[in-house]
PDB file of C-alpha atoms in Angstrom:
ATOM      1  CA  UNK A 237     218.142 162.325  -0.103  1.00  0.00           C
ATOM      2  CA  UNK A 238     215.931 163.605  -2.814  1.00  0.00           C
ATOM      3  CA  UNK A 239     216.799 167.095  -2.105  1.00  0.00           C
ATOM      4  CA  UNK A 240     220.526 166.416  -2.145  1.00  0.00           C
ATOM      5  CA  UNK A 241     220.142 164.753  -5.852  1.00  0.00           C
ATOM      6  CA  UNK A 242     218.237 167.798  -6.843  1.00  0.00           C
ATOM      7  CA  UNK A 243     221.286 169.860  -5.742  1.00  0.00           C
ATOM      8  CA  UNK A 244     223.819 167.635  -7.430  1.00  0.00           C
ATOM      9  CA  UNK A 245     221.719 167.741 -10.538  1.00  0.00           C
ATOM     10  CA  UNK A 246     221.700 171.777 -10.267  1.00  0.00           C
ATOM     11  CA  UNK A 247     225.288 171.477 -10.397  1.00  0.00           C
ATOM     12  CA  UNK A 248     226.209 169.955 -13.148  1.00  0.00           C
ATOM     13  CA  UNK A 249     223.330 171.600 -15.196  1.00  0.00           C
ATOM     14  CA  UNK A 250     225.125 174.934 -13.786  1.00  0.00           C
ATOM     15  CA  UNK A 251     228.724 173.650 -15.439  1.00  0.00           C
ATOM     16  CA  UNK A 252     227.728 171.771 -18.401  1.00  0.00           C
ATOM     17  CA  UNK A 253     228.044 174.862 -21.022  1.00  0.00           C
ATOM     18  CA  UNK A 254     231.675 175.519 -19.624  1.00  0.00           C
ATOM     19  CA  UNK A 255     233.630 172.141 -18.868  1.00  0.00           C
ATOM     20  CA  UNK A 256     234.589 171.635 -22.827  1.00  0.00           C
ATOM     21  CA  UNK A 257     238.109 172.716 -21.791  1.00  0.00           C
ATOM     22  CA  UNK A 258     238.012 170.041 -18.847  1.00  0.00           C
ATOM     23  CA  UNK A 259     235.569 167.891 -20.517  1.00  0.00           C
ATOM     24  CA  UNK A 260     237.640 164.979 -19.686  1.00  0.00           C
ATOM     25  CA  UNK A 261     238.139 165.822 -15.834  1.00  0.00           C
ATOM     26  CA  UNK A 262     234.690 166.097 -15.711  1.00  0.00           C
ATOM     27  CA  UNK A 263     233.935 162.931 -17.263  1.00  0.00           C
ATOM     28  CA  UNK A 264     236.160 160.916 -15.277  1.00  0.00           C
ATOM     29  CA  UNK A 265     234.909 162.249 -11.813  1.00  0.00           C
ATOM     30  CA  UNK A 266     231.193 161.066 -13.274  1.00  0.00           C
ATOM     31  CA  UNK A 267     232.374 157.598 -13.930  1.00  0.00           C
ATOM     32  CA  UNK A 268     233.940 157.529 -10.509  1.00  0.00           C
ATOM     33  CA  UNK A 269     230.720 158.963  -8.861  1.00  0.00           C
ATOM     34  CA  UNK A 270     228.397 156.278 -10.588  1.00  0.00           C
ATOM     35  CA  UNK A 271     230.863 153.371 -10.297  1.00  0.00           C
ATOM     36  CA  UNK A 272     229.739 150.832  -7.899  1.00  0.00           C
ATOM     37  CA  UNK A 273     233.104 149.975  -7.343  1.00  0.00           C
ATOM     38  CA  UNK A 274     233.315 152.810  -4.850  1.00  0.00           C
ATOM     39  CA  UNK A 275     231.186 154.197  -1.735  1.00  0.00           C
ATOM     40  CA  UNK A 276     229.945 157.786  -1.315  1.00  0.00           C
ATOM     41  CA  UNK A 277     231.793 158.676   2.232  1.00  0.00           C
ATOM     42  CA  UNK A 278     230.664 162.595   2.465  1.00  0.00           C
ATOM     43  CA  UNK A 279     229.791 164.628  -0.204  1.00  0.00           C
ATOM     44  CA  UNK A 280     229.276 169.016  -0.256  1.00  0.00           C
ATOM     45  CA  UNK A 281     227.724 170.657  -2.908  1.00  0.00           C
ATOM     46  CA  UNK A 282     226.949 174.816  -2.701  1.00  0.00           C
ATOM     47  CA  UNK A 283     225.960 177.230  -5.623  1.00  0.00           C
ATOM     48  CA  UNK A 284     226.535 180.485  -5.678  1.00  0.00           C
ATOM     49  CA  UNK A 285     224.446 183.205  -7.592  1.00  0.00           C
ATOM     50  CA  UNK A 286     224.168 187.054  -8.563  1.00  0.00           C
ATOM     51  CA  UNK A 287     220.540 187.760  -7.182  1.00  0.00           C
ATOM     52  CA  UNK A 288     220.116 190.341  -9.794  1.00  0.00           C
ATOM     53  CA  UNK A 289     221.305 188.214 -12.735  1.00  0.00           C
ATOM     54  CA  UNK A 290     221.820 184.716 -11.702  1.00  0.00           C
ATOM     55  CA  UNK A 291     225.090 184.701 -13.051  1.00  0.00           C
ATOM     56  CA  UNK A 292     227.508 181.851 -11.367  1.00  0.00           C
ATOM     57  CA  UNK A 293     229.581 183.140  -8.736  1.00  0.00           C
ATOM     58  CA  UNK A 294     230.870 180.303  -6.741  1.00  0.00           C
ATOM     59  CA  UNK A 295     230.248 176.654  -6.107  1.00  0.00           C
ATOM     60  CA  UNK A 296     232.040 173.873  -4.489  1.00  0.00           C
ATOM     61  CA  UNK A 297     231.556 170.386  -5.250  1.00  0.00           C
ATOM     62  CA  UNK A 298     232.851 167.904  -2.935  1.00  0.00           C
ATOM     63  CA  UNK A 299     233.239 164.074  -2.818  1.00  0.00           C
ATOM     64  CA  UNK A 300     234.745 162.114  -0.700  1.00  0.00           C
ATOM     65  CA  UNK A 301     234.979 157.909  -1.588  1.00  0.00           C
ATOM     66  CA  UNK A 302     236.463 154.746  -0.693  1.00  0.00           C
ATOM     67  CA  UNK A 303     237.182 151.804  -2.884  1.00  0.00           C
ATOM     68  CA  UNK A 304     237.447 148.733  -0.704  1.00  0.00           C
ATOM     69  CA  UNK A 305     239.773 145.430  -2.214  1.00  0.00           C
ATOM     70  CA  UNK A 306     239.959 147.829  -5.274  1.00  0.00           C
ATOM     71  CA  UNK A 307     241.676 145.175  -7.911  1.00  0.00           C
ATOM     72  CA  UNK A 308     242.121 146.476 -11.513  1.00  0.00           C
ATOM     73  CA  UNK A 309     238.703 148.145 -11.509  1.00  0.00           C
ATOM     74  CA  UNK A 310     239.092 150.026  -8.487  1.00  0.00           C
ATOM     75  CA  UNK A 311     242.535 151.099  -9.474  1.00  0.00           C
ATOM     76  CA  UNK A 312     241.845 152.008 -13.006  1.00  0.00           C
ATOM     77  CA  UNK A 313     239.227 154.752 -11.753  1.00  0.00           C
ATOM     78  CA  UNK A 314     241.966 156.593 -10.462  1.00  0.00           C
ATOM     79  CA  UNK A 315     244.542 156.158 -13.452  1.00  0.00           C
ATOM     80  CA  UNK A 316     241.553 157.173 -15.769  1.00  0.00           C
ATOM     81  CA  UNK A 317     241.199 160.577 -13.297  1.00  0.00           C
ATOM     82  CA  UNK A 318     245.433 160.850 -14.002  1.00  0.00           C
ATOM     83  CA  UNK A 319     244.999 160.451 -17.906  1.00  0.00           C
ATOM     84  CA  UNK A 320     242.271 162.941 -17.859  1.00  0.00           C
ATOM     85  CA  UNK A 321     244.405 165.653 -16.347  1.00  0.00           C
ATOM     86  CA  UNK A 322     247.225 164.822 -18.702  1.00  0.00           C
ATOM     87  CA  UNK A 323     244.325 165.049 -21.377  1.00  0.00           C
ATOM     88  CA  UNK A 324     243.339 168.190 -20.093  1.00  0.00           C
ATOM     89  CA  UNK A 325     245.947 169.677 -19.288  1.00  0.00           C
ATOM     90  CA  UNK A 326     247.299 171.995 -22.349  1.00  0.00           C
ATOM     91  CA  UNK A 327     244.021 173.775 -21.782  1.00  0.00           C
ATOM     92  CA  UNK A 328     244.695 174.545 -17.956  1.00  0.00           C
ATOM     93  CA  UNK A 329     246.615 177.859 -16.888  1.00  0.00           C
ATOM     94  CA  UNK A 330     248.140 176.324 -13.736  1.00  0.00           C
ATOM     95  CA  UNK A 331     248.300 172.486 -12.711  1.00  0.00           C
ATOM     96  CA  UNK A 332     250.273 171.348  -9.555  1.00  0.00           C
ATOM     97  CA  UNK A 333     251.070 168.560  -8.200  1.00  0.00           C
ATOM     98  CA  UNK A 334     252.059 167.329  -4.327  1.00  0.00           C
ATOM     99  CA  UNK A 335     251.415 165.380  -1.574  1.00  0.00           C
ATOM    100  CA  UNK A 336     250.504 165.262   2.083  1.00  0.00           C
ATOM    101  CA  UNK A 337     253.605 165.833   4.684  1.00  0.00           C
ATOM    102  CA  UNK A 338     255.746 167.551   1.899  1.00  0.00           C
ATOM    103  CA  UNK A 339     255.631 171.207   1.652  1.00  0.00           C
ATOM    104  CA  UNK A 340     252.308 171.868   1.018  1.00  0.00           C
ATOM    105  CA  UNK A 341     250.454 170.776   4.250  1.00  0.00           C
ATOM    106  CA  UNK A 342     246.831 171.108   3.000  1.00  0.00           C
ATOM    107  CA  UNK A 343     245.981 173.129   0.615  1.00  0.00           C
ATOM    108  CA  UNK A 344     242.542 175.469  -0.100  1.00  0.00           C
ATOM    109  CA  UNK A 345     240.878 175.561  -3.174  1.00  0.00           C
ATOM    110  CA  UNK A 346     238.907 178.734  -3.197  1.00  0.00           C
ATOM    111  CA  UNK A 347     235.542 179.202  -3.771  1.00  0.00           C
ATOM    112  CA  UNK A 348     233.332 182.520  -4.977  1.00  0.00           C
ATOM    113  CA  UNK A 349     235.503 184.991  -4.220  1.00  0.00           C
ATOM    114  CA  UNK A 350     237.629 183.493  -1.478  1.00  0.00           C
ATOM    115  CA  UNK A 351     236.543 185.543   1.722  1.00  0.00           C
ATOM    116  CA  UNK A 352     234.942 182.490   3.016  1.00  0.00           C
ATOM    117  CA  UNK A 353     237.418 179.964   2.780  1.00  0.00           C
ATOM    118  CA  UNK A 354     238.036 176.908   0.627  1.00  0.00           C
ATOM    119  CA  UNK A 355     237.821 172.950   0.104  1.00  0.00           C
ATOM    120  CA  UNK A 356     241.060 171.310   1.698  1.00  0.00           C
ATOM    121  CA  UNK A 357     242.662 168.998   0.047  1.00  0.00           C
ATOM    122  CA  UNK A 358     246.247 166.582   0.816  1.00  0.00           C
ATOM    123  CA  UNK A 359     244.588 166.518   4.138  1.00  0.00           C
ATOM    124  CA  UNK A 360     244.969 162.276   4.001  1.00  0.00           C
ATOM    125  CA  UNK A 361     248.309 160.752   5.716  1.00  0.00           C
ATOM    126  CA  UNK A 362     250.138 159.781   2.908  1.00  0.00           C
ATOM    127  CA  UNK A 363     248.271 161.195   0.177  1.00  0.00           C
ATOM    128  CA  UNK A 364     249.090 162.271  -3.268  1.00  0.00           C
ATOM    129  CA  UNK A 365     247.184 165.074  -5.388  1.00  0.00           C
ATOM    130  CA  UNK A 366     246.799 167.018  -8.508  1.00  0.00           C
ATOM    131  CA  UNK A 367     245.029 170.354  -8.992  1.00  0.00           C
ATOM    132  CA  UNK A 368     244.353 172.387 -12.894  1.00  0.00           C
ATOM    133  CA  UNK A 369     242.424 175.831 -12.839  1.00  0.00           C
ATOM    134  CA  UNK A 370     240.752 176.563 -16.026  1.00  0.00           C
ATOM    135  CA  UNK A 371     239.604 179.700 -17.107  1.00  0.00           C
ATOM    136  CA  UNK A 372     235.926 180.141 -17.340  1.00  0.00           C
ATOM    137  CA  UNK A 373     235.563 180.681 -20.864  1.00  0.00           C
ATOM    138  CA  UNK A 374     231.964 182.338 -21.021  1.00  0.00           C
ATOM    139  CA  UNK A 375     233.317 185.555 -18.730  1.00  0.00           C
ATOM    140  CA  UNK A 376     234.690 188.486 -21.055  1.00  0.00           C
ATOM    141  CA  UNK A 377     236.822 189.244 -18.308  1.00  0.00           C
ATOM    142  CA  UNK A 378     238.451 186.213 -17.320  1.00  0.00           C
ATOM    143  CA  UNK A 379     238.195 187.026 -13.794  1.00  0.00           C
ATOM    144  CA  UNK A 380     236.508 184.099 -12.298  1.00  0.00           C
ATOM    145  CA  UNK A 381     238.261 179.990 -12.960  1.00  0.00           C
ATOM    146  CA  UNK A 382     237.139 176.631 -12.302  1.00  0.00           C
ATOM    147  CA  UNK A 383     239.689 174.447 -10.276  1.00  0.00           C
ATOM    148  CA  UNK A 384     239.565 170.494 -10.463  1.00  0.00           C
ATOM    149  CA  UNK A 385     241.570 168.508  -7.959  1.00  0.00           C
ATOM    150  CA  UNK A 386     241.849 164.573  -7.061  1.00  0.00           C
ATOM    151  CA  UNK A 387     243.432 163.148  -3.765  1.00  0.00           C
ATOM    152  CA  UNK A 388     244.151 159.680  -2.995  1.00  0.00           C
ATOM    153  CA  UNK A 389     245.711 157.116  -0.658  1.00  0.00           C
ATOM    154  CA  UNK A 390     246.275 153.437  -2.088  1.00  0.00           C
ATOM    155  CA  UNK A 391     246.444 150.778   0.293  1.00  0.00           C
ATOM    156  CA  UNK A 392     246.306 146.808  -0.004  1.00  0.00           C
ATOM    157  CA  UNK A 393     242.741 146.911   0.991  1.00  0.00           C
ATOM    158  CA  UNK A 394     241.288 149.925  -0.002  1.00  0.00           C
ATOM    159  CA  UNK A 395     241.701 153.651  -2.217  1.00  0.00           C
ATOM    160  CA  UNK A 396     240.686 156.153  -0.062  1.00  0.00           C
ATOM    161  CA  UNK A 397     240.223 160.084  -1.860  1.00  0.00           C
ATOM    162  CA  UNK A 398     238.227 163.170  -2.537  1.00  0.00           C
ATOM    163  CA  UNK A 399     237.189 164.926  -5.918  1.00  0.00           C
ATOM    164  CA  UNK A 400     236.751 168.265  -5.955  1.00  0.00           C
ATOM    165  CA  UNK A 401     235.319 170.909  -8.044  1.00  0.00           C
ATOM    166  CA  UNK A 402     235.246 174.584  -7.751  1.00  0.00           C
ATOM    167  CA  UNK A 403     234.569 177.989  -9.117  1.00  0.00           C
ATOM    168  CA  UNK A 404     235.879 180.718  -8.099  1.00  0.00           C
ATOM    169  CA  UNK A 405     237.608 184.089  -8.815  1.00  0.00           C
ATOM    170  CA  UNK A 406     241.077 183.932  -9.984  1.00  0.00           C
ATOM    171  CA  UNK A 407     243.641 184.349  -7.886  1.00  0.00           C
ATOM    172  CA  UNK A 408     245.435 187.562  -9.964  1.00  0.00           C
ATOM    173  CA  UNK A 409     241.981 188.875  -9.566  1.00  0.00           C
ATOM    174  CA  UNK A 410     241.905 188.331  -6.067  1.00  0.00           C
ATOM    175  CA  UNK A 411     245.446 189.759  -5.498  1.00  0.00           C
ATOM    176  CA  UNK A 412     244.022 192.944  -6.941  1.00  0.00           C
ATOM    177  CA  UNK A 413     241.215 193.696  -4.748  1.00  0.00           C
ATOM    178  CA  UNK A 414     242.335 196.743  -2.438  1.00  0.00           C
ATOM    179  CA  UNK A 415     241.265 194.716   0.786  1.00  0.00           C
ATOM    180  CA  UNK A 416     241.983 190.694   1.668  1.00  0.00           C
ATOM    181  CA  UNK A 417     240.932 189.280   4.713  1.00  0.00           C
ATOM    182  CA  UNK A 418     244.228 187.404   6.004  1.00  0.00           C
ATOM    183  CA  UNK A 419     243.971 183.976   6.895  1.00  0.00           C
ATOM    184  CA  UNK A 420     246.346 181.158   8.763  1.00  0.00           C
ATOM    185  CA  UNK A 421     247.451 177.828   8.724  1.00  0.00           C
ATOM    186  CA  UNK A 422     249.974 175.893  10.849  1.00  0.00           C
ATOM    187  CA  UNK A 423     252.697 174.055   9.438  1.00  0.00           C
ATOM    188  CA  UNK A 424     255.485 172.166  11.476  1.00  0.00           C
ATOM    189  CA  UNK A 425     253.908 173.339  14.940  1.00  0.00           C
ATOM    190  CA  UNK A 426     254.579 177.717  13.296  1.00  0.00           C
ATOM    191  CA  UNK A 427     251.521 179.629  12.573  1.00  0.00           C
ATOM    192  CA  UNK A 428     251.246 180.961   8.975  1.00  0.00           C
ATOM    193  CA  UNK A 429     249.412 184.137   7.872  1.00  0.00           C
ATOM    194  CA  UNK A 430     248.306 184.315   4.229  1.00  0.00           C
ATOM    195  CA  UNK A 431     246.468 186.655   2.024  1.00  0.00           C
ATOM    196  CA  UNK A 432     244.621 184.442  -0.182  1.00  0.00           C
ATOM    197  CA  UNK A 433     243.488 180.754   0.137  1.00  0.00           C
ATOM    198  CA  UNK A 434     244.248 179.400  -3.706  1.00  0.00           C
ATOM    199  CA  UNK A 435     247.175 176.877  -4.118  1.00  0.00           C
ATOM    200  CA  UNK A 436     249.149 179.185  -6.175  1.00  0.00           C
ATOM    201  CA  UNK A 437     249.756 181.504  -3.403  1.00  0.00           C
ATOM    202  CA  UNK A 438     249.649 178.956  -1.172  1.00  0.00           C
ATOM    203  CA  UNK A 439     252.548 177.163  -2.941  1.00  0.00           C
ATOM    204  CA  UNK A 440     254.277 180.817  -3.711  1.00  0.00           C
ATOM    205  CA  UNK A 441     254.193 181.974   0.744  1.00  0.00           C
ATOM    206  CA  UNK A 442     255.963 178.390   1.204  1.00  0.00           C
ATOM    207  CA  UNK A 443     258.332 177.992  -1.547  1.00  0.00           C
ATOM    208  CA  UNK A 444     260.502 180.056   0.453  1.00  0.00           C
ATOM    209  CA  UNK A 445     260.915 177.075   2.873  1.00  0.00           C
ATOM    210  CA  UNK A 446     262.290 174.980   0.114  1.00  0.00           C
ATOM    211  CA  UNK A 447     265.932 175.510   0.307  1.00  0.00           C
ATOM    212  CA  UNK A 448     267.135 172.915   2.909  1.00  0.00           C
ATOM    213  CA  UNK A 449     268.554 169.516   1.459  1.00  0.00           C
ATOM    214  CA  UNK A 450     266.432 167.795   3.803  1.00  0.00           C
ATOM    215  CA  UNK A 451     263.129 169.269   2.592  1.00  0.00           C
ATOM    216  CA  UNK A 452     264.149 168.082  -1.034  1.00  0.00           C
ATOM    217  CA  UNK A 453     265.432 164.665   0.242  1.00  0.00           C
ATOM    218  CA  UNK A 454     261.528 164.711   2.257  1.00  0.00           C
ATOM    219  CA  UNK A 455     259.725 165.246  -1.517  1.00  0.00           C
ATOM    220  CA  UNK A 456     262.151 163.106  -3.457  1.00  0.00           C
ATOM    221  CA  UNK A 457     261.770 160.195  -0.702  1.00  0.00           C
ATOM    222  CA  UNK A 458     257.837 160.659  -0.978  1.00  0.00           C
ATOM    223  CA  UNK A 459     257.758 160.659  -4.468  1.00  0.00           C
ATOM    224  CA  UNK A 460     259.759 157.619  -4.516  1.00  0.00           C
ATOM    225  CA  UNK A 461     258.028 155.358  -2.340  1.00  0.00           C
ATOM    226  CA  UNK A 462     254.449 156.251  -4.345  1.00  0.00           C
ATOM    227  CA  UNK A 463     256.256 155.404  -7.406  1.00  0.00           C
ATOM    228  CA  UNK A 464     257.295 152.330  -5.765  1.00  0.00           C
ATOM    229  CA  UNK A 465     253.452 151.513  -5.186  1.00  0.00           C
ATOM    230  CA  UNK A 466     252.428 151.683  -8.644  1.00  0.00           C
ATOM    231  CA  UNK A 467     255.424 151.905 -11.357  1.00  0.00           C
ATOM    232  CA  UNK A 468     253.416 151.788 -13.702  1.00  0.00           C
ATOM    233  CA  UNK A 469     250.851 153.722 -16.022  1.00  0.00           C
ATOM    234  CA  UNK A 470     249.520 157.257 -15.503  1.00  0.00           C
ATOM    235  CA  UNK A 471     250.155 156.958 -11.934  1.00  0.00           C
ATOM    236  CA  UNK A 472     253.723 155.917 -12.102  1.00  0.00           C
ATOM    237  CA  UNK A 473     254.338 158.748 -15.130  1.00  0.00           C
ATOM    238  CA  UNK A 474     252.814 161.639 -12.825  1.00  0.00           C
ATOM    239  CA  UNK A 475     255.442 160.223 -10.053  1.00  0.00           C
ATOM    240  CA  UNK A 476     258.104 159.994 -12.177  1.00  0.00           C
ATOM    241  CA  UNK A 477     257.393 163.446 -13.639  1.00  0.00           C
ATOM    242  CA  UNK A 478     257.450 164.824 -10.121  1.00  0.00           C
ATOM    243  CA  UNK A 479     260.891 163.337  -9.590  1.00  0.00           C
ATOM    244  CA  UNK A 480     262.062 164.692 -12.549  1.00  0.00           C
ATOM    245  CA  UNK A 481     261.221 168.186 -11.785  1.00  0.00           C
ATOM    246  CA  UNK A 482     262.884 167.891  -8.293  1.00  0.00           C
ATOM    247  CA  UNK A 483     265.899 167.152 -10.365  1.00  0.00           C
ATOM    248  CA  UNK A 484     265.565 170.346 -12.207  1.00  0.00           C
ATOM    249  CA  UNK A 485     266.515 172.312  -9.463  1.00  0.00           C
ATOM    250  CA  UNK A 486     268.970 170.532  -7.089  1.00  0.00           C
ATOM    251  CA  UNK A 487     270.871 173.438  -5.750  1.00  0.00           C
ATOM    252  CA  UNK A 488     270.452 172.918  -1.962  1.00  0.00           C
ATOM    253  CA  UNK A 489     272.005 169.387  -2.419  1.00  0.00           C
ATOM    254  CA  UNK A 490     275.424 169.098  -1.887  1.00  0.00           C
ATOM    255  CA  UNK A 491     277.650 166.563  -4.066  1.00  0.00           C
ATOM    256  CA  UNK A 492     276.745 163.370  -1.648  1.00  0.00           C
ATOM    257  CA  UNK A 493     273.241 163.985  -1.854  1.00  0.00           C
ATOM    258  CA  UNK A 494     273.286 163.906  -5.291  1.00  0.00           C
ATOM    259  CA  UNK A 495     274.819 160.681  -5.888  1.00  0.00           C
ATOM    260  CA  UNK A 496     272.707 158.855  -2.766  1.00  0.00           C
ATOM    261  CA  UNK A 497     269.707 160.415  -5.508  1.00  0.00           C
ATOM    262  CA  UNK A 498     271.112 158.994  -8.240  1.00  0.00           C
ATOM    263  CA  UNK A 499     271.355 155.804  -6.963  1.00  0.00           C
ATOM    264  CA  UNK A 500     267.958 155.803  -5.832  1.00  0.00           C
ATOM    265  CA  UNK A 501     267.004 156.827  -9.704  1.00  0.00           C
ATOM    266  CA  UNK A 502     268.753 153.634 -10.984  1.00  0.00           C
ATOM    267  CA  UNK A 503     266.516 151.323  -8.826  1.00  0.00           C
ATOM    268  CA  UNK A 504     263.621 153.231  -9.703  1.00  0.00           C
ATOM    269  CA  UNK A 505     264.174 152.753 -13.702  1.00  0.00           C
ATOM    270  CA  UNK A 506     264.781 149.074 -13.197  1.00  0.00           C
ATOM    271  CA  UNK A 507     261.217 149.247 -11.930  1.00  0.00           C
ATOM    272  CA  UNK A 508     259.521 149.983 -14.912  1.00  0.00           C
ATOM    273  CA  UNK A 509     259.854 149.050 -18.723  1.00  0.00           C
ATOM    274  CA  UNK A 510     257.985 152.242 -19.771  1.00  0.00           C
ATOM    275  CA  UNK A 511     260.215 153.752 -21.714  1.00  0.00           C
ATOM    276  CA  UNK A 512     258.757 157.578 -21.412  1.00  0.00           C
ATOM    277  CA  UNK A 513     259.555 156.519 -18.135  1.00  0.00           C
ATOM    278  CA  UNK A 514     262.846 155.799 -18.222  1.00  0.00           C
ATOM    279  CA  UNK A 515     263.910 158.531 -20.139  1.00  0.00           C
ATOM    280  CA  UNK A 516     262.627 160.820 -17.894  1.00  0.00           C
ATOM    281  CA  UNK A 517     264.870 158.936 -15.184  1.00  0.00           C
ATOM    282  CA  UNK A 518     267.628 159.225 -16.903  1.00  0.00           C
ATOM    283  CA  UNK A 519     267.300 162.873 -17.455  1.00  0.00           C
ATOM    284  CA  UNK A 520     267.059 163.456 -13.802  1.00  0.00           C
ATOM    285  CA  UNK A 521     270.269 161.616 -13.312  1.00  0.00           C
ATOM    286  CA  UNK A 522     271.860 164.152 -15.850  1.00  0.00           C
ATOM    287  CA  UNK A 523     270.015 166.976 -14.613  1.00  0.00           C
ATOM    288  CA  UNK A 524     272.067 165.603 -10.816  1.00  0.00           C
ATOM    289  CA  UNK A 525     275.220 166.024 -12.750  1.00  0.00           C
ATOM    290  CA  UNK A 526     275.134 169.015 -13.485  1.00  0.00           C
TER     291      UNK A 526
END
């Protein structure tokens, strides 16, 4: 145990100089680490070093929790892991969002230069996550990012989730290495082969399985349903942001499915008196019409 604190420690002594552009992130997986609201299920923490100059090269830093009969307190954890993203964000040069049984099956966050694999994430049934890479500002280059991601579950009686954090090369540096080891991943019962194991590309090799109406209907339906479980705050924004950007591009839908959506919308905004809400609700319903 003392040898695992020691490593944790190193980590975050590692990082401190270079999370100012995530400084929020960072600060809300702390509180969520030293809450006593939640329990420590597994946790994974690797550094990564030059040998010649000690320079960071990779590390992966992974916790997995549970909040049991998580009430306000429990809850609010998560919403203040949402805000910081949204905090964060502007800083960020990607951030996705998704969720487990839509398109992306799991995804891999790389770590060090990628050869070896990654940290899964939306690997929960019925999960939800969000993932920002941030440049690490103290390489000249800018080849080499730090990626931040949060999954959850919410049920009656408990959260269930992971925070990750990892460092890593970027993925357009990756892509221009003359050599990448392939890798594979199954989705739907078909076998997958991929070059590179960062969500981008990840996202990218499957986007081209996006075109059905019922693949849509699958995210919008998912989308729905979390939005449904918590309409309102950060949470219920970062679902209702999702749905909106559905909306934007509705061109596998035929005239039907657009008004069954619609519909759906309408119950939806009755949900909620946000009004940023809303708005972005009634967007998507003129973004159907269209």
């Amino acid at each position: 145990m003392k040898s695992k604190k020691l490593m944790v420690a190193a980590v975050l002594m590692l990082t401190a100089t270079t999370a100012l552009a995530q400084q929020h992130i960072q600060e809300a997986f702390d509180a969520l680490r030293q809450s006593k609201a939640q329990q420590e299920v597994w946790s994974e923490n690797s550094v990564e070093k030059d040998p010649a100059t000690g320079k960071l090269e990779g590390l992966n830093d992974t916790y997995d929790f549970v909040i049991m009969q998580p009430g306000q307190k429990g809850k609010k954890l998560i919403n203040n892991i949402l805000k910081a993203f949204e905090q964060d964000e502007p800083a960020a040069y990607s951030v996705s969002r998704g969720g487990h049984n839509t398109l992306e099956r799991y995804v891999l966050l790389a770590v060090g230069n990628g050869d070896t694999g990654g940290v899964p994430i939306s690997q929960i049934e019925g999960s939800t996550h969000i993932y920002a890479c941030f440049l690490d500002l103290n390489d000249s280059l800018r080849n080499h990012r730090y990626a931040y991601a949060l999954e959850w579950v919410e049920k009656d009686d408990y959260i269930k989730g992971r925070i990750v954090k990892t460092y890593a090369t970027t993925l357009k540096f990756r892509q221009q290495k003359p050599a990448r080891s392939g890798r594979k991943i199954i989705l739907n019962g078909t076998t997958l082969a991929f070059d590179d194991t960062d969500f981008n590309s990840l996202s990218s090799s499957l986007s081209t399985f996006s075109n059905s109406s019922e693949t849509w209907l699958t995210q919008f339906n998912t989308y729905k349903n979390q939005f449904l479980n918590n309409p309102s705050g950060a949470t219920g924004s970062s679902y209702a942001t999702q749905i909106y950007k559905l909306c934007k591009n509705v061109g596998s839908l035929d005239d039907a499915e657009k008004n069954m959506v619609a519909t759906q919308i309408q119950k939806l905004r009755k949900k909620t008196k946000d009004e940023f809400i809303q708005q972005l609700f009634d967007m998507s319903i003129e973004r159907l019409k269209k």
